[in-house]
Short mmCIF file of C-alpha atoms and ligand atoms in Angstrom, two decimals:
data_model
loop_
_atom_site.label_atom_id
_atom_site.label_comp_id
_atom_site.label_asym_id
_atom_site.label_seq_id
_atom_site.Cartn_x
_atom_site.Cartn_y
_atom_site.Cartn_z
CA UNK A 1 -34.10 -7.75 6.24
CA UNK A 2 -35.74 -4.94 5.47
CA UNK A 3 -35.96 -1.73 8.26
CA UNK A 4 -37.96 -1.93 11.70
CA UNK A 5 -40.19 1.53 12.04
CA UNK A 6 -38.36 4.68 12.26
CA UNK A 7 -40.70 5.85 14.66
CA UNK A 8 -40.21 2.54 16.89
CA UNK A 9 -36.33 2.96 16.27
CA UNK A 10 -36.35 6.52 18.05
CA UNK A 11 -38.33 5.81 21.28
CA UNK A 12 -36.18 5.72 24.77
CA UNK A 13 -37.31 3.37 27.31
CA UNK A 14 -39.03 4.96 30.17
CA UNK A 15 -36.19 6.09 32.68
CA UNK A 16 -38.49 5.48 35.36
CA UNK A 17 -39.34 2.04 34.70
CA UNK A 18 -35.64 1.23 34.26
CA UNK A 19 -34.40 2.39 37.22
CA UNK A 20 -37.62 0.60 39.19
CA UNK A 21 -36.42 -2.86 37.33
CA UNK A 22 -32.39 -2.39 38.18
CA UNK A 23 -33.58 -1.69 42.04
CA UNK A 24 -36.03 -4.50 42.10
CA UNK A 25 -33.23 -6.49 40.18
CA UNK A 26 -30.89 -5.73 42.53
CA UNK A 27 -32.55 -6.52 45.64
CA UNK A 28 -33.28 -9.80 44.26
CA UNK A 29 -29.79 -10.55 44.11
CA UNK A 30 -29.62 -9.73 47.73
CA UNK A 31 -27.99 -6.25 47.94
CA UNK A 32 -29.31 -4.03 50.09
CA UNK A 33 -30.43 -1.31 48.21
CA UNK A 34 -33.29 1.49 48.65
CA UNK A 35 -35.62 2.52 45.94
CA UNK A 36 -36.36 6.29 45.53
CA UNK A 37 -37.12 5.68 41.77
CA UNK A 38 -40.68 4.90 40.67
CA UNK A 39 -43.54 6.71 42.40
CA UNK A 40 -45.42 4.29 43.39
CA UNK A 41 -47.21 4.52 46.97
CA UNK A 42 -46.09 2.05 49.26
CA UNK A 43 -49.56 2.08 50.76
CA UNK A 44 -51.36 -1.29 49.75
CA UNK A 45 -54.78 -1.10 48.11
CA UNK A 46 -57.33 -0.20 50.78
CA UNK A 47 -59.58 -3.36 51.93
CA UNK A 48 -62.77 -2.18 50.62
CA UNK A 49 -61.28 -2.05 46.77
CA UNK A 50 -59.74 -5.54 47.18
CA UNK A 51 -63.05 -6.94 48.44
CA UNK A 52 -64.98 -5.41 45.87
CA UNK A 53 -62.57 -7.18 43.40
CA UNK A 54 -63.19 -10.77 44.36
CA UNK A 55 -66.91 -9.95 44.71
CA UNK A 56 -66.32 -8.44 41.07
CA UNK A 57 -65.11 -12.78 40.62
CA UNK A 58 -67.38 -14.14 42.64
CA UNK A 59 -70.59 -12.14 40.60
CA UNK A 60 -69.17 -13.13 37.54
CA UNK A 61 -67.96 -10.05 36.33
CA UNK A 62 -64.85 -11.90 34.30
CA UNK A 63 -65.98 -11.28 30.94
CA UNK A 64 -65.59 -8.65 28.06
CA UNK A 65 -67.02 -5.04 29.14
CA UNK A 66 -68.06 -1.88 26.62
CA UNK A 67 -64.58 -1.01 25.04
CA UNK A 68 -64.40 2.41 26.90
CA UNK A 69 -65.30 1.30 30.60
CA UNK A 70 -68.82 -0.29 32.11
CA UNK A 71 -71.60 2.37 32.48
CA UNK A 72 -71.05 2.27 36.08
CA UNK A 73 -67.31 3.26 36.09
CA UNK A 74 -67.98 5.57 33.65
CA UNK A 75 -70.86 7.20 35.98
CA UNK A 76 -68.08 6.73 39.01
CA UNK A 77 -65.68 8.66 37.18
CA UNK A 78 -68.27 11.66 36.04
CA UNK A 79 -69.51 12.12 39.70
CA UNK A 80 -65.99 11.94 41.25
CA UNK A 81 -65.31 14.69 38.76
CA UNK A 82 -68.49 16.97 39.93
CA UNK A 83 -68.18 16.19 43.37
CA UNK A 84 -63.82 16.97 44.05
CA UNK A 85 -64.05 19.59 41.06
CA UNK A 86 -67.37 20.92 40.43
CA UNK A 87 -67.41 19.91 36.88
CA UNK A 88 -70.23 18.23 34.57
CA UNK A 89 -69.45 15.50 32.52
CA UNK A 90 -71.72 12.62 31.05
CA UNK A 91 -70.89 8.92 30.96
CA UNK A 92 -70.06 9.44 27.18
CA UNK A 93 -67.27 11.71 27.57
CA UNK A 94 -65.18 9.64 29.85
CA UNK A 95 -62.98 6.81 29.18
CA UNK A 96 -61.65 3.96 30.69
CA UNK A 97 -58.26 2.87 30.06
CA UNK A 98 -55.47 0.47 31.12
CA UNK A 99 -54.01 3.62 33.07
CA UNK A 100 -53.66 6.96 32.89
CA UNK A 101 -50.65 6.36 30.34
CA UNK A 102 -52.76 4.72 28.00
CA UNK A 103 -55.06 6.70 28.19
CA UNK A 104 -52.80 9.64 27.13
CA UNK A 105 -51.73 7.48 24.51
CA UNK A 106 -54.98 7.47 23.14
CA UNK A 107 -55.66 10.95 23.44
CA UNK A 108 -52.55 12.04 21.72
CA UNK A 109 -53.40 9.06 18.92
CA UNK A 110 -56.84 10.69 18.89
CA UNK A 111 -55.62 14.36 18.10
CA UNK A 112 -51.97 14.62 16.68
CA UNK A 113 -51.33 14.43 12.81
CA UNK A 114 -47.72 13.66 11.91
CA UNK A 115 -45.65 16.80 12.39
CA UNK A 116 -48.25 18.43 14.51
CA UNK A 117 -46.01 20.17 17.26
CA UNK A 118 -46.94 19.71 21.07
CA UNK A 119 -45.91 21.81 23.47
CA UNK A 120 -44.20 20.85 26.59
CA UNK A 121 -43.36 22.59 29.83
CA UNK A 122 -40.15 21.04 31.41
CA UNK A 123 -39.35 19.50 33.72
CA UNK A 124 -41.57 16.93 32.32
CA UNK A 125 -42.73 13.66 33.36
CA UNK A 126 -40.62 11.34 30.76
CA UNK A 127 -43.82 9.18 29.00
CA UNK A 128 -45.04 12.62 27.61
CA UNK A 129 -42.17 13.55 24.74
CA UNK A 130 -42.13 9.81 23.97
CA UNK A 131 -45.85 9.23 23.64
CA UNK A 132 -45.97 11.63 21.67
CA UNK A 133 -43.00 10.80 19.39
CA UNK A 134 -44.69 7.32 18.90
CA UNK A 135 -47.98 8.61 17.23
CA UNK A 136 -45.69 11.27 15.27
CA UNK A 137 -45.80 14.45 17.04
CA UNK A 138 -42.85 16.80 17.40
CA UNK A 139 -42.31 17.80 21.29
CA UNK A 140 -41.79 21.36 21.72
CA UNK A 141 -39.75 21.89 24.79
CA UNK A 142 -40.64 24.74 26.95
CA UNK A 143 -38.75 24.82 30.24
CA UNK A 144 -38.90 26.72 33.40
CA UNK A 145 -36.00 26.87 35.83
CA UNK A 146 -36.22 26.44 39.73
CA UNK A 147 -35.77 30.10 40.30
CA UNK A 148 -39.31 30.35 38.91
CA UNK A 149 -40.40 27.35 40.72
CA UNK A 150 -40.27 25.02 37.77
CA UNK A 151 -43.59 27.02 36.51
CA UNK A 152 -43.76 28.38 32.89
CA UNK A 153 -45.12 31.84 32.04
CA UNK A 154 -47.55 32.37 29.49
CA UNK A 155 -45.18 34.68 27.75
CA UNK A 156 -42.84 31.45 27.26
CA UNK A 157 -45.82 29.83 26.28
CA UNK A 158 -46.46 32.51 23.28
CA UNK A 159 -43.10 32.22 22.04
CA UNK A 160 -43.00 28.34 21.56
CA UNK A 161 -46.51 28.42 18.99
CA UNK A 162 -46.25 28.21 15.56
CA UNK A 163 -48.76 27.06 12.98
CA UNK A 164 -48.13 24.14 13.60
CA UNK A 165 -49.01 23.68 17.30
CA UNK A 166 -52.01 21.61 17.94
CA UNK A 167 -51.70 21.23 21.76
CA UNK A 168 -50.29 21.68 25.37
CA UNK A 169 -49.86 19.06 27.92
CA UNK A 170 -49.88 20.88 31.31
CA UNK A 171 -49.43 18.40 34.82
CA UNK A 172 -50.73 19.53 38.04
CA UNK A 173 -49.16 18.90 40.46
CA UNK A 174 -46.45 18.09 38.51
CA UNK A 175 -44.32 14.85 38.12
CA UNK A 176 -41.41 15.42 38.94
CA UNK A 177 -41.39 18.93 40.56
CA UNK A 178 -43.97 18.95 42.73
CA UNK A 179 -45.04 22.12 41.85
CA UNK A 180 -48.84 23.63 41.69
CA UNK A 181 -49.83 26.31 39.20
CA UNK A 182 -52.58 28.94 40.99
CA UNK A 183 -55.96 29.27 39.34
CA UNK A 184 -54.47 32.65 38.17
CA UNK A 185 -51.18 31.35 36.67
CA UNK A 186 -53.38 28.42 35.24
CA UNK A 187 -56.09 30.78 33.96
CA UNK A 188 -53.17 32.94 31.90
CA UNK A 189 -52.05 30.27 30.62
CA UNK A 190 -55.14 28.33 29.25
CA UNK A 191 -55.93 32.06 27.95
CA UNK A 192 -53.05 31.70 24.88
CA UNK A 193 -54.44 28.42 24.31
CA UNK A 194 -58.01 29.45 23.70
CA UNK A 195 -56.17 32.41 21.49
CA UNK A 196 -54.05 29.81 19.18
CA UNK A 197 -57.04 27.42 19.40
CA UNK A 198 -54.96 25.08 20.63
CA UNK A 199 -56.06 21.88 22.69
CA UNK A 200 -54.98 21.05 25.78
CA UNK A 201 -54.20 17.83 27.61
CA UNK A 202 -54.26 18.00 31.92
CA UNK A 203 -53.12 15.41 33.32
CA UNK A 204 -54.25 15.62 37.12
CA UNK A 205 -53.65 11.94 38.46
CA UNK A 206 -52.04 13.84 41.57
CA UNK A 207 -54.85 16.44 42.22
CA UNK A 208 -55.48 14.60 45.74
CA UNK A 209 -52.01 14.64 46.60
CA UNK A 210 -51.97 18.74 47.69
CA UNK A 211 -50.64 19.50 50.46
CA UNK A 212 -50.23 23.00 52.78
CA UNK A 213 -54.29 23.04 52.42
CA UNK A 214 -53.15 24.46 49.03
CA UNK A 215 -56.03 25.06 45.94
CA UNK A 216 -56.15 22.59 43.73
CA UNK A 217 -57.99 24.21 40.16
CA UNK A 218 -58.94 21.94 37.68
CA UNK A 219 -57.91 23.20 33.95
CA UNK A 220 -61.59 22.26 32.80
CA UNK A 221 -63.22 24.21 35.89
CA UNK A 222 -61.66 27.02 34.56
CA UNK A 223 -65.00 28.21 31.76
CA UNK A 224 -67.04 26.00 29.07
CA UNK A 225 -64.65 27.44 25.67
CA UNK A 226 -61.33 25.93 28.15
CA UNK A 227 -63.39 22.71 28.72
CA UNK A 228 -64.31 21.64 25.34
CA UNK A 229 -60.68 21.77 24.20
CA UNK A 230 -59.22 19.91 27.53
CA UNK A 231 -58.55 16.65 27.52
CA UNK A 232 -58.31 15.51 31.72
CA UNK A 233 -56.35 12.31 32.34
CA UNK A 234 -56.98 11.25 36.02
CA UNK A 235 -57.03 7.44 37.46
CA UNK A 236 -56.44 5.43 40.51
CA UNK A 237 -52.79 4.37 40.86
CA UNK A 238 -51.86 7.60 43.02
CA UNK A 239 -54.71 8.02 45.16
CA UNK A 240 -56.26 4.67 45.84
CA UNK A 241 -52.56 2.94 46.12
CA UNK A 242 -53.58 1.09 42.74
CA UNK A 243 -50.81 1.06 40.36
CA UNK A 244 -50.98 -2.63 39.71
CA UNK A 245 -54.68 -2.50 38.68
CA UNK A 246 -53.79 -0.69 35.65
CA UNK A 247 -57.18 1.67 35.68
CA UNK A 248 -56.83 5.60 34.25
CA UNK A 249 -59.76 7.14 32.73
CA UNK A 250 -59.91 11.05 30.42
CA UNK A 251 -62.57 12.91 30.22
CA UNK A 252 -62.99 15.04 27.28
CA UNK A 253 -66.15 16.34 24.33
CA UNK A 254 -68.19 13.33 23.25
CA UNK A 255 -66.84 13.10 20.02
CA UNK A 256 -63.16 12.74 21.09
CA UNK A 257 -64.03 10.12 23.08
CA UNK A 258 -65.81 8.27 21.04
CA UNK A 259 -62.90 8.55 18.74
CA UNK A 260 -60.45 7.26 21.67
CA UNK A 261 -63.14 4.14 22.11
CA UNK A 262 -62.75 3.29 18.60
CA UNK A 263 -58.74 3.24 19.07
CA UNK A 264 -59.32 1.37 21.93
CA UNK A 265 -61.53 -1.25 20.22
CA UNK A 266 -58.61 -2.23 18.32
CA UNK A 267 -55.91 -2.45 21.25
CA UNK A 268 -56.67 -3.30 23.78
CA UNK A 269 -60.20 -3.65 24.17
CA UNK A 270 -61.60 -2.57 27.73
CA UNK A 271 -59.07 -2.78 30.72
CA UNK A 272 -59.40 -5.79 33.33
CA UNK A 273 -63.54 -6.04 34.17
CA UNK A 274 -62.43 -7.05 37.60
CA UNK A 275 -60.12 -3.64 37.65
CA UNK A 276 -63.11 -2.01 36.59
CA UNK A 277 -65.20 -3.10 39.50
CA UNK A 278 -62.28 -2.38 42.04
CA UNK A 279 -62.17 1.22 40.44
CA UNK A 280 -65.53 1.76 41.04
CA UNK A 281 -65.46 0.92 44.73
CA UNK A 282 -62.04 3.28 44.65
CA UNK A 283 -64.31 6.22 43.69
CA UNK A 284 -67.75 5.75 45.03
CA UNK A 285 -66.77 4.12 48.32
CA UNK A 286 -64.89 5.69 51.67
CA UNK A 287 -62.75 8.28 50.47
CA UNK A 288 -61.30 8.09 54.20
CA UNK A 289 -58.00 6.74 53.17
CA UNK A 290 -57.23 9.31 50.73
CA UNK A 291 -56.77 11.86 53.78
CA UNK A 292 -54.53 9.37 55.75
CA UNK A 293 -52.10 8.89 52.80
CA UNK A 294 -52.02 12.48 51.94
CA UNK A 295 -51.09 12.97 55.62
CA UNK A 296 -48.46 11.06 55.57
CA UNK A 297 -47.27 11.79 52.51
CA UNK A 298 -47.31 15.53 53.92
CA UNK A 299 -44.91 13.94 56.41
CA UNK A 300 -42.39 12.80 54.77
CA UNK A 301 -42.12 15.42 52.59
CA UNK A 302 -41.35 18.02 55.28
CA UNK A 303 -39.36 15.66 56.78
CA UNK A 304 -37.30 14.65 53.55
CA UNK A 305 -37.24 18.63 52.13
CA UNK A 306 -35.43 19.30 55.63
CA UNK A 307 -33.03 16.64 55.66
CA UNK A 308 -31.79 17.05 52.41
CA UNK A 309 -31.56 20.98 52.67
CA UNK A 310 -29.52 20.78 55.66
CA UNK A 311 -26.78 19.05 53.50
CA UNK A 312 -23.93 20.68 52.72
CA UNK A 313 -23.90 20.83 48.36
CA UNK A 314 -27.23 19.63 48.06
CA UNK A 315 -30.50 21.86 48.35
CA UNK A 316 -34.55 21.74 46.71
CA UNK A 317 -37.80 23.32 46.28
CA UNK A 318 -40.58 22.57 48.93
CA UNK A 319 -43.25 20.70 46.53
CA UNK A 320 -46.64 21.85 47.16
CA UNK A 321 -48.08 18.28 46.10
CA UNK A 322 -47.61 15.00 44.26
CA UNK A 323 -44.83 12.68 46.14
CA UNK A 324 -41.64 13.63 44.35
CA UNK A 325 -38.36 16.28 45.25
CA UNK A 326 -35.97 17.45 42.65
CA UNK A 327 -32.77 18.05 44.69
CA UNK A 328 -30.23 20.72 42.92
CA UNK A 329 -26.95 18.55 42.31
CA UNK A 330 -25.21 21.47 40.85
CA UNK A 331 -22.35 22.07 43.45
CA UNK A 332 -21.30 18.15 43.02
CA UNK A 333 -20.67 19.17 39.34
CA UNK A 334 -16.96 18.27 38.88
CA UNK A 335 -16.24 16.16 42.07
CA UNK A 336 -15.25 12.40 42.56
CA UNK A 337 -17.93 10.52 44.10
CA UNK A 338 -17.47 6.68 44.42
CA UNK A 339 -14.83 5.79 41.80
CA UNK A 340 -17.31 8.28 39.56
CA UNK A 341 -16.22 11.76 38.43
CA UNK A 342 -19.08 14.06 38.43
CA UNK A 343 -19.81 15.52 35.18
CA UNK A 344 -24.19 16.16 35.46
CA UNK A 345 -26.81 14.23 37.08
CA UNK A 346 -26.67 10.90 34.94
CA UNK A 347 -23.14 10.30 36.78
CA UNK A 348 -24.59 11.60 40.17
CA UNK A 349 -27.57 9.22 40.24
CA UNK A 350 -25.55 6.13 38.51
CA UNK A 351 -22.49 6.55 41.14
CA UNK A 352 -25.37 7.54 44.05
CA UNK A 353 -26.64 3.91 42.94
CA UNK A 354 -23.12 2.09 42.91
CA UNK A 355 -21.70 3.52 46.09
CA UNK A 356 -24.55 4.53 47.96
CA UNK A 357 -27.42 2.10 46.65
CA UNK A 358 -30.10 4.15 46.19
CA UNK A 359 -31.87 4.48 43.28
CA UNK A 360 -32.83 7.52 42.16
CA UNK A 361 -34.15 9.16 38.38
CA UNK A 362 -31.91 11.27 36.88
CA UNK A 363 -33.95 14.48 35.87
CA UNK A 364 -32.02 14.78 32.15
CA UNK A 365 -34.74 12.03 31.02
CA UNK A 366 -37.21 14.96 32.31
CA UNK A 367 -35.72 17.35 30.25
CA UNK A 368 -33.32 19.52 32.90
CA UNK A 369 -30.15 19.50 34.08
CA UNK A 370 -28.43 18.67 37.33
CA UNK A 371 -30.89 17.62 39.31
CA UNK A 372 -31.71 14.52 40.66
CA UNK A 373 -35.31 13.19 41.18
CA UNK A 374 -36.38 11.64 44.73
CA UNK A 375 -40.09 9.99 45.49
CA UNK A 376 -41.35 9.79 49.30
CA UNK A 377 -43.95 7.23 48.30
CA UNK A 378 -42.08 4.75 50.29
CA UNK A 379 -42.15 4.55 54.06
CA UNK A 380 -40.57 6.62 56.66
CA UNK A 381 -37.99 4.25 57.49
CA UNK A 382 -36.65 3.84 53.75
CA UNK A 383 -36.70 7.59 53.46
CA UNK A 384 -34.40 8.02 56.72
CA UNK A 385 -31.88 5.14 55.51
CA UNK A 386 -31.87 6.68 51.77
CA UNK A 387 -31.07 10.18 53.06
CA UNK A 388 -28.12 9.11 55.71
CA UNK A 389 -26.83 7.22 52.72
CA UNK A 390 -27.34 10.63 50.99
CA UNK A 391 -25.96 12.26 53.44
CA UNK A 392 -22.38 9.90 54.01
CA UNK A 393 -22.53 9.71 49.92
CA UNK A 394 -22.16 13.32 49.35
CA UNK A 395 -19.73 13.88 52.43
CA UNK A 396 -17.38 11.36 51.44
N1 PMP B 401 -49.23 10.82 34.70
C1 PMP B 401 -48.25 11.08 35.58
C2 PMP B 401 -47.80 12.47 35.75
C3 PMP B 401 -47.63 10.05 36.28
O1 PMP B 401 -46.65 10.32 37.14
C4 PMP B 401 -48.05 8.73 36.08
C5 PMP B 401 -47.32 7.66 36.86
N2 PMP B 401 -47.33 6.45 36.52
C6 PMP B 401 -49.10 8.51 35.15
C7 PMP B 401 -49.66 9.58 34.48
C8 PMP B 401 -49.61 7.15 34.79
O2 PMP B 401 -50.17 6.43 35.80
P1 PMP B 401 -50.91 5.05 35.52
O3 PMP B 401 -50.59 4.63 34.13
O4 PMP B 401 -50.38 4.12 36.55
O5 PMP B 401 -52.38 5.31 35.69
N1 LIG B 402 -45.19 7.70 37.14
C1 LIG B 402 -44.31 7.07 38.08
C2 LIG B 402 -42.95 7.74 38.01
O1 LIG B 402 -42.76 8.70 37.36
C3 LIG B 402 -44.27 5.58 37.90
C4 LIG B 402 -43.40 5.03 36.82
C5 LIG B 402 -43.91 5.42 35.46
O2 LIG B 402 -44.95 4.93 35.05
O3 LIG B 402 -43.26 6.28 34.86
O4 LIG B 402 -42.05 7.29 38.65
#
């Protein structure tokens, strides 16, 4: 038979999604594991979004919509925008998706040529150097260590341009450090984009999730020439406690997203209409429940950045937002843990999962080294069990 796609051949499952399936796999055959592996908020869907879904049924909204969102969600999503950010969009330059992947996806199909390079600061949330594989793009690595708080410079971001860079992905907060850029940091480095013309896509699906009262800047606040070339990839998973609903909108220029609707037209057609009317209740309706998750989100992270600081070989980074903690593995390079010898953080989180079973994400399939990814978007009780297990795991 003759071959399957090259570019199909190369893609790597998402690491994520794997480790989510062996820990719900595994607690369906009755062992009593804990998942720290997919962020996904334990919270469920706030009541006014689920009622607004079966009155979505009960109206009769159960039918094809416009391919890029109904006017209303569109609308939703543009005054969302102006009211948390301050920024003007119209209903034609946002689109609705079947989540924020997708719709980065279909921003990436919309801009990238084969061979185009896209740069990417690491660590990196894995979908982005796949995604972009998969419409032809080469990922251009740029990566920042934890001494600089897993925050690039825009003197690495010089260096990695060549004629042949079309774009920058930036995330903020980021998945999986945590980490914030400033308005200033942010500012420098949209600055070499607007130099090398480049365009840039920000994905901000954890702008709500901020915590210290830090400043959340959005990339397209930050001047009209910045905006026109940013591509924003938001939705509800995160903040509304939606991840099932499968709803992520951009918002971009006009033309690009008429050019994403098109692509859309021939995939997947509009998300789930009654998805579409939940969404809309998620961003015009009580945004009370927003506060109480980043609370407790807030929480646990103290809680879970203390705990695993006061072990012994083990230490991370206080993340200003988002719901994930990279712990440094480093100093449990070369040691026998479980029937496991130690040799980087593949071992660490596979033998953390036989031993101790707890499922973390390895942070190679994020592009770094020898640390380990955690999420506190479960509840306090699973984070206390997972870290004692940490805790006994490592002192073994
Ligand atoms: N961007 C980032 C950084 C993420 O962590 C996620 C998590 N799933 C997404 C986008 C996609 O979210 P969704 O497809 O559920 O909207
Ligand atoms: N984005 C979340 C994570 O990184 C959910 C899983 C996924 O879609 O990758 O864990």
């Amino acid at each position: 038979m003759k071959e399957l796609s090259k570019i199909a051949l190369n893609i790597q499952p998402s690491a994520t999604l794997a480790v989510d399936s062996l820990f719900k796999q595994m607690k369906e055959e009755g062992h009593d594991v804990v998942g720290f592996g997919a962020g996904e908020p334990d919270f469920n869907t706030p009541d006014n979004i689920n009622e607004a879904a079966y009155e979505a049924i009960k109206n009769g909204h159960t039918r094809y919509t416009n391919t890029s969102g109904v006017p209303e969600l569109r609308s939703a999503v543009a005054n969302r925008l102006k009211s948390d950010c301050g920024i003007d969009y119209k209903t034609n330059q946002i689109v609705v998706a079947s989540g924020a992947k997708h719709n980065i996806y279909v921003a990436l199909r919309a801009l990238v040529n084969i061979g185009d390079e896209i740069i990417v600061p690491a660590p990196y949330w894995v979908t982005y150097t796949e995604s972009i594989r998969m419409v032809g793009g080469i990922p251009v690595i740029v990566s920042a260590s934890e001494a600089d708080n897993f925050k690039i410079t825009k003197s690495q971001l010089e260096e990695a341009i060549t004629e042949k860079t079309k774009l920058f992905i930036i995330n903020n907060p980021s998945n999986p450090t945590g980490m914030l850029y400033s308005e200033d940091e942010l500012r420098e480095l949209v600055d070499v984009c607007i130099k090398h013309d480049l365009y840039i896509i920000a994905d901000e699906i954890y702008y709500n999730l901020v915590y210290d009262n830090k400043k959340f800047t959005s990339v397209a606040e930050l001047g009209k020439d910045v905006k026109e070339r940013t591509i924003l990839i938001n939705g509800v998973s995160k903040t509304y406690a939606m991840t099932g609903w499968r709803i992520g909108y951009s918002a971009s220029s006009a033309k690009l997203a008429e050019i994403m609707g098109n692509y859309l037209s021939h995939s997947t057609s509009a998300p789930s209409t009654i998805s579409q009317y939940a969404a809309i209740e998620a961003l015009n309706g009580s945004q009370e429940s927003i506060t109480t998750m980043r609370t407790e989100f807030e929480r646990r992270r103290n809680y879970i950045v203390e705990r695993i600081n006061a072990i012994d070989g083990l230490s991370c980074r206080k993340p200003d937002g988002a719901f994930y903690v990279m712990i440094n593995i480093e100093k449990q390079i070369g040691r026998t843990l479980g029937d496991r010898l130690i040799n980087n953080s593949d071992d660490f989180s596979l033998a953390f999962l036989e031993n101790g079973l707890v499922a973390t994400v390895s942070c190679t399939s994020f592009g770094c080294e020898n640390f380990v990814r955690l999420t506190y978007a479960s509840s306090m009780e699973t984070i206390k069990e997972g870290i004692d297990r940490l805790e006994r795991f490592v002192m073994k």
